[in-house]
Amino acid sequence: MKIKFLLLFMLLTIHNATYSLSDRLAFYWEHLKKPLQVGSITPSSQKTGEAIASYLLKHDGSKEILEVGVGPGSGITDFLVANLQQNDKLTFVEINPSFAAILRDKYGHIPNITIIEGDILTFNPEKKFDYIISSLPLTTLPKEFIEQYFEHLESLIRPYGIISYIQYMGVSLRMFLSSLFRSKSLKTKMRIIERFKNKWLLESTRVFRNMPPTWVHHLQVA
């Protein structure tokens, strides 16, 4: 039943992925094996990529960019790569070994792209980033991780840098259903996310051409 459900989503989201069928199958297979680590059931669309990179595109001069939770590459990743300037540096951090291998095959030949296989919480480079793009489906992850994650992103961003992340629109419905069943876990996670968002919020936009539709939040960390 679960496999049939995933196959249906694959058919519904062909427009979402700009990578090959084999990469897309790898995405769904890893979701089946590690649903908590690969929390999203579909890759993000190119429209989401355009929205999440909107501030980055306005930047004059060279920039350091970090994408977290890259998966095997999505519409977000492809958009970032397509818009890289000569002196830009793009770093991917991906914890899933299968996805990291796909990223190395696809992007490892590009000189200004660095691929890190590992946990973002243990990623401590000497440099800071101008832009951080987060593709992690945060509400599927443990609340302890979410709190540490946001604190760590603050330590990685340069002053007045931009952190942009996605949040699926269905979360509010899940919140309502959770309240009916007295589930505190999701509400606790959302409080952590909202606290960080409200601290630095610059702008929020909606992307309907994504499965599921998503919010893109841009935060400027002073």
Short mmCIF file of N, CA and C in Angstrom, two decimals, residues 173-187:
data_model
loop_
_atom_site.label_atom_id
_atom_site.label_comp_id
_atom_site.label_asym_id
_atom_site.label_seq_id
_atom_site.Cartn_x
_atom_site.Cartn_y
_atom_site.Cartn_z
N LEU A 173 -2.73 22.24 9.13
CA LEU A 173 -3.75 21.20 9.26
C LEU A 173 -3.27 20.12 10.22
N ARG A 174 -2.00 19.75 10.12
CA ARG A 174 -1.45 18.76 11.04
C ARG A 174 -1.51 19.26 12.48
N MET A 175 -1.27 20.57 12.65
CA MET A 175 -1.35 21.17 13.98
C MET A 175 -2.76 21.01 14.54
N PHE A 176 -3.76 21.26 13.69
CA PHE A 176 -5.16 21.15 14.13
C PHE A 176 -5.48 19.71 14.51
N LEU A 177 -5.08 18.76 13.67
CA LEU A 177 -5.35 17.35 13.96
C LEU A 177 -4.60 16.90 15.22
N SER A 178 -3.38 17.41 15.38
CA SER A 178 -2.60 17.07 16.57
C SER A 178 -3.29 17.57 17.83
N SER A 179 -3.88 18.76 17.77
CA SER A 179 -4.57 19.30 18.94
C SER A 179 -5.78 18.46 19.29
N LEU A 180 -6.45 17.91 18.27
CA LEU A 180 -7.60 17.05 18.53
C LEU A 180 -7.19 15.79 19.28
N PHE A 181 -6.02 15.28 18.94
CA PHE A 181 -5.55 14.03 19.55
C PHE A 181 -4.54 14.29 20.67
N ARG A 182 -4.49 15.55 21.12
CA ARG A 182 -3.65 15.93 22.26
C ARG A 182 -2.17 15.61 22.04
N SER A 183 -1.74 15.70 20.80
CA SER A 183 -0.32 15.48 20.51
C SER A 183 0.45 16.77 20.74
N LYS A 184 1.43 16.72 21.62
CA LYS A 184 2.21 17.92 21.95
C LYS A 184 3.47 18.04 21.10
N SER A 185 3.88 16.95 20.48
CA SER A 185 5.16 16.93 19.78
C SER A 185 5.23 17.96 18.66
N LEU A 186 4.24 17.95 17.76
CA LEU A 186 4.27 18.87 16.63
C LEU A 186 4.14 20.31 17.09
N LYS A 187 3.30 20.54 18.08
CA LYS A 187 3.13 21.91 18.59
C LYS A 187 4.43 22.43 19.20
#
